[in-house]
Amino acid sequence: MRYLTFDEILQIHRRMIEAFGGEDEILSEEALENCVALPMMAIFGTETSTSLWSKAATLLHCIANRHPFIDGNKRTAWTAAKVFLLLNGFRLSASPEDGESKVLDVVKGVIDLEKLAYWIETHSESV
């Protein structure tokens, strides 16, 4: 499985800021490092997120909620999840409006990780 690096997520964030505006600045490097590590985390040798979908959901959820950046956290979270899936052979087929709505649900706490992972799985297709 191919995971996104710290620098790749920074690049995604920069592109979101260039496209939509805002401040291109990290608020918390530690929060971003945690978001990079969380999808591949293991406890006693067992991965905490086992499926591609749960790993994408974990990445999206972490960036959207931990706010590693001053601006653009939700857009970066959505795009990072999409890029992660592409790197692993899948395309998120949801519309931008559906994606925005789902990320807002994540931030509001309306959807948990399990339901988000299921939604990502049912809105993805092999490339």
PDB file of N, CA and C in Angstrom, residues 4 13 15 18 23 25-26 28 45 49 52 56 59 64 74-75 82 109-110 115 123-124:
ATOM      1  N   LEU A   4       0.621   8.568   1.700  1.00  0.00           N
ATOM      2  CA  LEU A   4       1.087   9.928   1.436  1.00  0.00           C
ATOM      3  C   LEU A   4       2.113  10.335   2.483  1.00  0.00           C
ATOM      4  N   HIS A  13      -1.801  20.736   0.000  1.00  0.00           N
ATOM      5  CA  HIS A  13      -2.311  21.932   0.675  1.00  0.00           C
ATOM      6  C   HIS A  13      -1.956  23.195  -0.109  1.00  0.00           C
ATOM      7  N   ARG A  15      -1.439  23.528  -3.249  1.00  0.00           N
ATOM      8  CA  ARG A  15      -2.272  23.596  -4.460  1.00  0.00           C
ATOM      9  C   ARG A  15      -3.693  24.029  -4.138  1.00  0.00           C
ATOM     10  N   GLU A  18      -3.466  27.783  -3.547  1.00  0.00           N
ATOM     11  CA  GLU A  18      -3.309  28.481  -4.829  1.00  0.00           C
ATOM     12  C   GLU A  18      -4.633  28.540  -5.588  1.00  0.00           C
ATOM     13  N   GLU A  23      -4.322  31.200   3.603  1.00  0.00           N
ATOM     14  CA  GLU A  23      -2.947  31.312   4.061  1.00  0.00           C
ATOM     15  C   GLU A  23      -2.243  29.968   3.932  1.00  0.00           C
ATOM     16  N   GLU A  25       0.146  28.194   5.363  1.00  0.00           N
ATOM     17  CA  GLU A  25       0.997  28.090   6.547  1.00  0.00           C
ATOM     18  C   GLU A  25       0.556  26.916   7.408  1.00  0.00           C
ATOM     19  N   ILE A  26       1.542  26.212   7.956  1.00  0.00           N
ATOM     20  CA  ILE A  26       1.254  25.110   8.873  1.00  0.00           C
ATOM     21  C   ILE A  26       0.970  25.683  10.250  1.00  0.00           C
ATOM     22  N   SER A  28       0.276  23.377  12.859  1.00  0.00           N
ATOM     23  CA  SER A  28       0.870  22.385  13.754  1.00  0.00           C
ATOM     24  C   SER A  28       1.528  21.268  12.950  1.00  0.00           C
ATOM     25  N   GLY A  45       1.551  -4.879  16.537  1.00  0.00           N
ATOM     26  CA  GLY A  45       1.701  -5.505  15.235  1.00  0.00           C
ATOM     27  C   GLY A  45       0.432  -5.608  14.409  1.00  0.00           C
ATOM     28  N   SER A  49      -6.216   0.545  11.160  1.00  0.00           N
ATOM     29  CA  SER A  49      -7.067   0.704   9.970  1.00  0.00           C
ATOM     30  C   SER A  49      -6.653  -0.390   9.004  1.00  0.00           C
ATOM     31  N   LEU A  52      -8.247  -0.299   2.701  1.00  0.00           N
ATOM     32  CA  LEU A  52      -7.909   0.921   1.970  1.00  0.00           C
ATOM     33  C   LEU A  52      -8.903   2.019   2.306  1.00  0.00           C
ATOM     34  N   ALA A  56      -8.195   5.663   4.038  1.00  0.00           N
ATOM     35  CA  ALA A  56      -8.572   6.932   3.398  1.00  0.00           C
ATOM     36  C   ALA A  56      -9.463   7.748   4.327  1.00  0.00           C
ATOM     37  N   LEU A  59      -7.343   9.261   7.154  1.00  0.00           N
ATOM     38  CA  LEU A  59      -6.570  10.408   6.672  1.00  0.00           C
ATOM     39  C   LEU A  59      -7.458  11.641   6.538  1.00  0.00           C
ATOM     40  N   ALA A  64      -9.092  16.941   8.509  1.00  0.00           N
ATOM     41  CA  ALA A  64     -10.251  17.830   8.656  1.00  0.00           C
ATOM     42  C   ALA A  64     -10.459  18.260  10.107  1.00  0.00           C
ATOM     43  N   LYS A  74     -10.191  21.394   5.281  1.00  0.00           N
ATOM     44  CA  LYS A  74     -11.220  20.515   4.715  1.00  0.00           C
ATOM     45  C   LYS A  74     -10.916  20.186   3.248  1.00  0.00           C
ATOM     46  N   ARG A  75     -10.529  21.179   2.474  1.00  0.00           N
ATOM     47  CA  ARG A  75     -10.180  20.931   1.063  1.00  0.00           C
ATOM     48  C   ARG A  75      -8.964  20.013   0.966  1.00  0.00           C
ATOM     49  N   LYS A  82      -8.498  11.606  -1.823  1.00  0.00           N
ATOM     50  CA  LYS A  82      -8.626  11.272  -3.241  1.00  0.00           C
ATOM     51  C   LYS A  82      -7.282  10.833  -3.827  1.00  0.00           C
ATOM     52  N   GLY A 109     -19.117  15.991  13.227  1.00  0.00           N
ATOM     53  CA  GLY A 109     -19.265  14.776  14.018  1.00  0.00           C
ATOM     54  C   GLY A 109     -20.513  13.978  13.691  1.00  0.00           C
ATOM     55  N   VAL A 110     -21.103  14.235  12.527  1.00  0.00           N
ATOM     56  CA  VAL A 110     -22.335  13.569  12.110  1.00  0.00           C
ATOM     57  C   VAL A 110     -22.057  12.145  11.619  1.00  0.00           C
ATOM     58  N   LYS A 115     -18.608   4.590   9.077  1.00  0.00           N
ATOM     59  CA  LYS A 115     -19.570   5.002   8.047  1.00  0.00           C
ATOM     60  C   LYS A 115     -18.884   5.789   6.938  1.00  0.00           C
ATOM     61  N   HIS A 123     -18.323   4.848  -3.085  1.00  0.00           N
ATOM     62  CA  HIS A 123     -18.189   5.946  -4.044  1.00  0.00           C
ATOM     63  C   HIS A 123     -16.822   5.926  -4.741  1.00  0.00           C
ATOM     64  N   SER A 124     -16.219   4.740  -4.783  1.00  0.00           N
ATOM     65  CA  SER A 124     -14.915   4.582  -5.436  1.00  0.00           C
ATOM     66  C   SER A 124     -15.008   3.526  -6.525  1.00  0.00           C
TER      67      SER A 124
END
